[in-house]
Amino acid sequence: MANPVNPSNPVEKPLLATLEGRQQKRPPIWIMRQAGRYLPEYREVRSLSKNFIEFCYSPDLATEATLQPIRRFGFDAAILFSDILVVPDALGQNVSFVENEGPRLPPLVIAKNLSELHGNIDLQRLNPVFETIGRVKEALPKETTFLGFCGAPWTVASYMIAGKGTPEQAPIRLVAYRHPAYLEQLIDRLVVSSISYLCGQVEAGVDALQIFESFAGALTADGVEQWSIRPIKRIIDGVRLRYPGTKFIVFGRGSGVNHLKYASLTGADAVAIDWSTDPAWAVEVLQPIKPVQGNLDPLAVVAGGAQLDQKADAIIEAFSKGPHIFNLGHGIVPETPLAHVEQLVKRVRG
Ligand code: 1CP
């Protein structure tokens, strides 16, 4: 499926071209959570806002945070600075973040059958996010792909049900067994809301979208299609109904062999894989179907040194026969030394 590199036709946005199945000489690179606490300039702007969700809704600050990693490292993609939890927030479930602990929401009450949520997502509340997109777009180098994103319904619903992050997502898994009709309704609300939110992002100017199913690993083999694959497919189809040809990357973290379902059944243009996935397997099974994104262990970047170069080389070599986007297998961690990120980018660029 991969078209060969055509050097007489220089590509304006290498990452977008890769999503179209056009392999590049070197893989384009970006890093999940590339705007974040490992950057001193992020910590500085972050300190200007007490409340993380208000930070996400401040176009000045969110624009600056989005651009910082591009300025410093020249990544091939910028990812909108926001959070997956702005969707529940705009559905009327107030989100806050506790320093060093994480998100907090008033947990949904199953007996209320979603009456505590708005029927439709409040796009007005998300206007500052769309404004951020417009500002970032104007400031980005023309070769940089601009990624918008949302969380997949199962992952977002896990926070809405528990009111916080939970080990192995036990609360939502229990709801899936005890109250499947309720969960269907919640997932449906999130599908429709995510379509509106992502269409808003496309209108405002992003080039492509990533859907984060961070808790794919909590799903059983028979649950993954119902709770994750089909809702994601509905979102992708729904956005493309309004904006045909919109490019999607889908990331089913921890989904093991189910990465194949994300590649072949969701309609996404590329599949992101976590660090536990064997590149040899992904090259054989996934890459013939879709471009692959990944999958260096974030802690290999913390450790640095010669092993970092070796691990990066091995991933690039493994995926070298088809379209590949270099990334980590999950978000970069705050302890990562900047020099190690510089080393990685240099190595990947060759
Ligand atoms: O104060 C801070 O700086 C808080 C840290 C932080 C940051 C930098 C949070 C809170 N969110 C973000 C930004 C963010 N979140 C981005 C844009 C920045 C970038 O990627 O460069 C994105 C794409 C997200 C997505 C996100 N938020 C996911 C999916 C990706 C993943 O990491 O699996 C999830 C699960 C969240 C929830 C969330 N938001 C923040 C935290 C600490 C968490 C995780 C909480 C938990 O562990 O349950």
Tab-separated table of N, CA and C in Angstrom, residues 60-168:
chain	number	residue	atom	x	y	z
A	60	ASP	N	-4.368	32.481	25.211
A	60	ASP	CA	-2.972	32.963	25.271
A	60	ASP	C	-2.040	31.869	25.791
A	61	LEU	N	-2.434	31.295	26.931
A	61	LEU	CA	-1.562	30.317	27.582
A	61	LEU	C	-1.523	29.001	26.808
A	62	ALA	N	-2.695	28.560	26.324
A	62	ALA	CA	-2.754	27.279	25.607
A	62	ALA	C	-2.000	27.370	24.275
A	63	THR	N	-2.078	28.545	23.618
A	63	THR	CA	-1.326	28.724	22.371
A	63	THR	C	0.167	28.636	22.652
A	64	GLU	N	0.593	29.343	23.685
A	64	GLU	CA	2.011	29.329	24.048
A	64	GLU	C	2.466	27.889	24.371
A	65	ALA	N	1.669	27.155	25.160
A	65	ALA	CA	2.055	25.783	25.537
A	65	ALA	C	2.127	24.866	24.314
A	66	THR	N	1.216	25.067	23.357
A	66	THR	CA	1.224	24.238	22.138
A	66	THR	C	2.502	24.476	21.330
A	67	LEU	N	2.925	25.753	21.280
A	67	LEU	CA	4.058	26.111	20.410
A	67	LEU	C	5.421	25.827	21.033
A	68	GLN	N	5.469	25.770	22.365
A	68	GLN	CA	6.781	25.626	23.037
A	68	GLN	C	7.606	24.441	22.528
A	69	PRO	N	7.027	23.228	22.463
A	69	PRO	CA	7.857	22.101	22.015
A	69	PRO	C	8.248	22.193	20.534
A	70	ILE	N	7.474	22.942	19.751
A	70	ILE	CA	7.815	23.111	18.335
A	70	ILE	C	9.035	24.024	18.225
A	71	ARG	N	8.990	25.122	19.002
A	71	ARG	CA	10.134	26.046	19.004
A	71	ARG	C	11.401	25.341	19.452
A	72	ARG	N	11.300	24.569	20.525
A	72	ARG	CA	12.497	23.985	21.110
A	72	ARG	C	13.051	22.830	20.276
A	73	PHE	N	12.148	21.958	19.761
A	73	PHE	CA	12.628	20.723	19.121
A	73	PHE	C	12.269	20.610	17.641
A	74	GLY	N	11.418	21.495	17.137
A	74	GLY	CA	11.035	21.416	15.729
A	74	GLY	C	10.319	20.127	15.351
A	75	PHE	N	9.485	19.622	16.259
A	75	PHE	CA	8.748	18.391	15.947
A	75	PHE	C	7.934	18.550	14.661
A	76	ASP	N	7.609	17.413	14.032
A	76	ASP	CA	6.818	17.442	12.795
A	76	ASP	C	5.334	17.681	13.038
A	77	ALA	N	4.895	17.521	14.287
A	77	ALA	CA	3.499	17.842	14.598
A	77	ALA	C	3.425	18.646	15.886
A	78	ALA	N	2.466	19.573	15.915
A	78	ALA	CA	2.076	20.240	17.156
A	78	ALA	C	0.770	19.597	17.584
A	79	ILE	N	0.601	19.338	18.877
A	79	ILE	CA	-0.710	18.857	19.340
A	79	ILE	C	-1.347	19.954	20.184
A	80	LEU	N	-2.599	20.219	19.854
A	80	LEU	CA	-3.374	21.220	20.584
A	80	LEU	C	-3.204	21.028	22.084
A	81	PHE	N	-2.937	22.116	22.808
A	81	PHE	CA	-2.891	22.004	24.263
A	81	PHE	C	-4.301	22.125	24.827
A	82	SER	N	-4.792	20.995	25.318
A	82	SER	CA	-6.113	20.943	25.931
A	82	SER	C	-6.127	19.666	26.756
A	83	ASP	N	-7.293	19.120	27.066
A	83	ASP	CA	-7.348	17.843	27.769
A	83	ASP	C	-8.573	17.065	27.314
A	84	ILE	N	-8.515	15.746	27.449
A	84	ILE	CA	-9.669	14.943	27.042
A	84	ILE	C	-10.896	15.259	27.913
A	85	LEU	N	-10.658	15.822	29.117
A	85	LEU	CA	-11.784	16.023	30.040
A	85	LEU	C	-12.527	17.336	29.822
A	86	VAL	N	-12.171	18.119	28.806
A	86	VAL	CA	-12.996	19.293	28.496
A	86	VAL	C	-14.353	18.848	27.949
A	87	VAL	N	-14.441	17.620	27.434
A	87	VAL	CA	-15.738	17.149	26.909
A	87	VAL	C	-16.754	16.947	28.044
A	88	PRO	N	-16.430	16.162	29.097
A	88	PRO	CA	-17.388	16.126	30.219
A	88	PRO	C	-17.661	17.504	30.806
A	89	ASP	N	-16.630	18.343	30.852
A	89	ASP	CA	-16.826	19.695	31.396
A	89	ASP	C	-17.879	20.441	30.578
A	90	ALA	N	-17.802	20.325	29.259
A	90	ALA	CA	-18.752	21.023	28.382
A	90	ALA	C	-20.096	20.295	28.303
A	91	LEU	N	-20.161	19.118	28.923
A	91	LEU	CA	-21.463	18.439	29.054
A	91	LEU	C	-22.100	18.770	30.411
A	92	GLY	N	-21.437	19.631	31.172
A	92	GLY	CA	-22.016	20.085	32.431
A	92	GLY	C	-21.495	19.357	33.658
A	93	GLN	N	-20.538	18.459	33.480
A	93	GLN	CA	-19.956	17.760	34.635
A	93	GLN	C	-18.654	18.467	34.978
A	94	ASN	N	-18.727	19.282	36.000
A	94	ASN	CA	-17.623	20.179	36.317
A	94	ASN	C	-16.301	19.465	36.603
A	95	VAL	N	-15.267	19.816	35.855
A	95	VAL	CA	-13.969	19.143	36.013
A	95	VAL	C	-12.987	20.067	36.726
A	96	SER	N	-12.273	19.520	37.708
A	96	SER	CA	-11.161	20.264	38.297
A	96	SER	C	-9.957	19.338	38.383
A	97	PHE	N	-8.791	19.906	38.647
A	97	PHE	CA	-7.576	19.094	38.755
A	97	PHE	C	-6.929	19.379	40.096
A	98	VAL	N	-6.630	18.326	40.840
A	98	VAL	CA	-5.954	18.482	42.122
A	98	VAL	C	-4.455	18.305	41.869
A	99	GLU	N	-3.700	19.312	42.309
A	99	GLU	CA	-2.246	19.309	42.101
A	99	GLU	C	-1.617	17.995	42.538
A	100	ASN	N	-0.824	17.417	41.695
A	100	ASN	CA	-0.111	16.149	41.955
A	100	ASN	C	-1.021	14.938	42.153
A	101	GLU	N	-2.303	15.088	41.931
A	101	GLU	CA	-3.200	13.934	42.069
A	101	GLU	C	-3.907	13.619	40.763
A	102	GLY	N	-4.479	14.657	40.130
A	102	GLY	CA	-5.159	14.397	38.865
A	102	GLY	C	-6.562	14.956	38.832
A	103	PRO	N	-7.335	14.536	37.830
A	103	PRO	CA	-8.655	15.131	37.637
A	103	PRO	C	-9.680	14.685	38.671
A	104	ARG	N	-10.620	15.578	38.953
A	104	ARG	CA	-11.753	15.267	39.841
A	104	ARG	C	-13.042	15.756	39.180
A	105	LEU	N	-14.065	14.890	39.158
A	105	LEU	CA	-15.383	15.236	38.625
A	105	LEU	C	-16.413	14.696	39.606
A	106	PRO	N	-17.592	15.339	39.728
A	106	PRO	CA	-18.634	14.718	40.546
A	106	PRO	C	-19.081	13.431	39.847
A	107	PRO	N	-18.888	12.259	40.457
A	107	PRO	CA	-19.173	11.010	39.733
A	107	PRO	C	-20.616	10.949	39.258
A	108	LEU	N	-20.842	10.391	38.092
A	108	LEU	CA	-22.211	10.242	37.594
A	108	LEU	C	-22.984	9.284	38.509
A	109	VAL	N	-24.265	9.565	38.679
A	109	VAL	CA	-25.120	8.687	39.471
A	109	VAL	C	-25.975	7.884	38.495
A	110	ILE	N	-25.830	6.580	38.550
A	110	ILE	CA	-26.470	5.746	37.522
A	110	ILE	C	-27.995	5.894	37.530
A	111	ALA	N	-28.568	6.027	38.722
A	111	ALA	CA	-30.027	6.136	38.817
A	111	ALA	C	-30.558	7.384	38.117
A	112	LYS	N	-29.694	8.374	37.927
A	112	LYS	CA	-30.163	9.628	37.316
A	112	LYS	C	-30.218	9.560	35.789
A	113	ASN	N	-29.720	8.473	35.229
A	113	ASN	CA	-29.788	8.299	33.770
A	113	ASN	C	-29.381	9.528	32.969
A	114	LEU	N	-28.256	10.073	33.334
A	114	LEU	CA	-27.610	11.175	32.613
A	114	LEU	C	-28.349	12.508	32.738
A	115	SER	N	-29.343	12.590	33.646
A	115	SER	CA	-30.083	13.860	33.748
A	115	SER	C	-29.194	14.977	34.280
A	116	GLU	N	-28.043	14.642	34.873
A	116	GLU	CA	-27.136	15.691	35.347
A	116	GLU	C	-26.272	16.269	34.210
A	117	LEU	N	-26.362	15.667	33.017
A	117	LEU	CA	-25.578	16.173	31.876
A	117	LEU	C	-26.470	16.963	30.916
A	118	HIS	N	-25.836	17.892	30.167
A	118	HIS	CA	-26.574	18.547	29.082
A	118	HIS	C	-26.913	17.508	28.007
A	119	GLY	N	-28.010	17.736	27.305
A	119	GLY	CA	-28.362	16.853	26.186
A	119	GLY	C	-27.340	16.946	25.056
A	120	ASN	N	-26.856	18.176	24.833
A	120	ASN	CA	-25.844	18.399	23.793
A	120	ASN	C	-24.636	19.094	24.401
A	121	ILE	N	-23.495	18.827	23.842
A	121	ILE	CA	-22.276	19.480	24.332
A	121	ILE	C	-22.384	20.988	24.113
A	122	ASP	N	-21.904	21.753	25.101
A	122	ASP	CA	-21.952	23.205	25.035
A	122	ASP	C	-20.701	23.712	24.304
A	123	LEU	N	-20.846	23.920	23.000
A	123	LEU	CA	-19.665	24.311	22.209
A	123	LEU	C	-19.185	25.720	22.558
A	124	GLN	N	-20.095	26.537	23.124
A	124	GLN	CA	-19.702	27.880	23.569
A	124	GLN	C	-18.590	27.798	24.598
A	125	ARG	N	-18.758	26.841	25.522
A	125	ARG	CA	-17.762	26.661	26.592
A	125	ARG	C	-16.395	26.312	25.991
A	126	LEU	N	-16.435	25.667	24.822
A	126	LEU	CA	-15.189	25.218	24.186
A	126	LEU	C	-14.636	26.240	23.190
A	127	ASN	N	-15.320	27.372	23.068
A	127	ASN	CA	-14.857	28.422	22.144
A	127	ASN	C	-13.398	28.815	22.338
A	128	PRO	N	-12.933	28.937	23.602
A	128	PRO	CA	-11.513	29.295	23.782
A	128	PRO	C	-10.574	28.263	23.169
A	129	VAL	N	-10.993	26.992	23.144
A	129	VAL	CA	-10.156	25.949	22.528
A	129	VAL	C	-10.073	26.195	21.023
A	130	PHE	N	-11.225	26.525	20.423
A	130	PHE	CA	-11.230	26.787	18.981
A	130	PHE	C	-10.414	28.053	18.657
A	131	GLU	N	-10.487	29.019	19.572
A	131	GLU	CA	-9.692	30.236	19.370
A	131	GLU	C	-8.195	29.907	19.441
A	132	THR	N	-7.828	29.049	20.362
A	132	THR	CA	-6.424	28.599	20.465
A	132	THR	C	-5.976	27.993	19.138
A	133	ILE	N	-6.838	27.151	18.571
A	133	ILE	CA	-6.478	26.479	17.307
A	133	ILE	C	-6.181	27.518	16.220
A	134	GLY	N	-7.033	28.519	16.115
A	134	GLY	CA	-6.825	29.556	15.103
A	134	GLY	C	-5.496	30.270	15.289
A	135	ARG	N	-5.167	30.559	16.548
A	135	ARG	CA	-3.916	31.292	16.815
A	135	ARG	C	-2.698	30.427	16.544
A	136	VAL	N	-2.773	29.160	16.959
A	136	VAL	CA	-1.635	28.257	16.737
A	136	VAL	C	-1.397	28.108	15.241
A	137	LYS	N	-2.492	27.932	14.519
A	137	LYS	CA	-2.381	27.699	13.075
A	137	LYS	C	-1.616	28.838	12.385
A	138	GLU	N	-1.906	30.049	12.811
A	138	GLU	CA	-1.213	31.189	12.212
A	138	GLU	C	0.274	31.200	12.508
A	139	ALA	N	0.628	30.665	13.669
A	139	ALA	CA	2.034	30.769	14.108
A	139	ALA	C	2.885	29.571	13.695
A	140	LEU	N	2.260	28.467	13.280
A	140	LEU	CA	3.034	27.250	13.015
A	140	LEU	C	3.818	27.338	11.704
A	141	PRO	N	5.031	26.761	11.687
A	141	PRO	CA	5.737	26.631	10.412
A	141	PRO	C	4.895	25.813	9.438
A	142	LYS	N	5.021	26.082	8.142
A	142	LYS	CA	4.107	25.449	7.179
A	142	LYS	C	4.321	23.939	7.071
A	143	GLU	N	5.498	23.463	7.471
A	143	GLU	CA	5.762	22.023	7.367
A	143	GLU	C	5.251	21.248	8.585
A	144	THR	N	4.763	21.962	9.595
A	144	THR	CA	4.323	21.297	10.826
A	144	THR	C	2.852	20.907	10.732
A	145	THR	N	2.562	19.646	10.970
A	145	THR	CA	1.176	19.174	10.982
A	145	THR	C	0.554	19.546	12.323
A	146	PHE	N	-0.679	20.022	12.277
A	146	PHE	CA	-1.354	20.436	13.515
A	146	PHE	C	-2.400	19.382	13.878
A	147	LEU	N	-2.209	18.749	15.032
A	147	LEU	CA	-3.113	17.688	15.469
A	147	LEU	C	-4.094	18.181	16.523
A	148	GLY	N	-5.366	17.918	16.288
A	148	GLY	CA	-6.370	18.052	17.338
A	148	GLY	C	-6.587	16.675	17.954
A	149	PHE	N	-7.422	16.586	18.949
A	149	PHE	CA	-7.636	15.280	19.573
A	149	PHE	C	-8.895	15.275	20.426
A	150	CYS	N	-9.305	14.063	20.775
A	150	CYS	CA	-10.259	13.867	21.873
A	150	CYS	C	-9.964	12.515	22.501
A	151	GLY	N	-10.543	12.279	23.669
A	151	GLY	CA	-10.463	10.951	24.263
A	151	GLY	C	-11.545	10.083	23.642
A	152	ALA	N	-11.298	8.785	23.555
A	152	ALA	CA	-12.356	7.880	23.091
A	152	ALA	C	-13.413	7.762	24.197
A	153	PRO	N	-14.661	7.463	23.811
A	153	PRO	CA	-15.746	7.465	24.797
A	153	PRO	C	-15.495	6.562	26.023
A	154	TRP	N	-14.952	5.368	25.810
A	154	TRP	CA	-14.710	4.470	26.952
A	154	TRP	C	-13.757	5.103	27.968
A	155	THR	N	-12.689	5.721	27.477
A	155	THR	CA	-11.696	6.339	28.370
A	155	THR	C	-12.298	7.548	29.085
A	156	VAL	N	-13.006	8.395	28.345
A	156	VAL	CA	-13.606	9.585	28.964
A	156	VAL	C	-14.689	9.157	29.964
A	157	ALA	N	-15.491	8.165	29.576
A	157	ALA	CA	-16.568	7.691	30.462
A	157	ALA	C	-15.999	7.096	31.757
A	158	SER	N	-14.808	6.525	31.687
A	158	SER	CA	-14.239	5.932	32.905
A	158	SER	C	-13.999	7.006	33.967
A	159	TYR	N	-13.581	8.208	33.517
A	159	TYR	CA	-13.425	9.324	34.466
A	159	TYR	C	-14.786	9.846	34.919
A	160	MET	N	-15.762	9.876	34.018
A	160	MET	CA	-17.080	10.432	34.358
A	160	MET	C	-17.792	9.559	35.393
A	161	ILE	N	-17.591	8.246	35.281
A	161	ILE	CA	-18.263	7.325	36.195
A	161	ILE	C	-17.581	7.296	37.562
A	162	ALA	N	-16.247	7.261	37.547
A	162	ALA	CA	-15.513	7.153	38.820
A	162	ALA	C	-15.275	8.520	39.455
A	163	GLY	N	-15.274	9.583	38.639
A	163	GLY	CA	-14.992	10.919	39.153
A	163	GLY	C	-13.500	11.198	39.282
A	164	LYS	N	-12.679	10.235	38.865
A	164	LYS	CA	-11.209	10.391	38.944
A	164	LYS	C	-10.567	9.227	38.204
A	165	GLY	N	-9.246	9.221	38.123
A	165	GLY	CA	-8.546	8.066	37.567
A	165	GLY	C	-8.626	6.907	38.556
A	166	THR	N	-8.738	5.693	38.053
A	166	THR	CA	-8.897	4.544	38.947
A	166	THR	C	-8.010	3.390	38.487
A	167	PRO	N	-7.467	2.589	39.454
A	167	PRO	CA	-6.644	1.447	39.061
A	167	PRO	C	-7.468	0.458	38.227
A	168	GLU	N	-6.965	0.141	37.058
A	168	GLU	CA	-7.600	-0.838	36.161
A	168	GLU	C	-9.047	-0.513	35.799
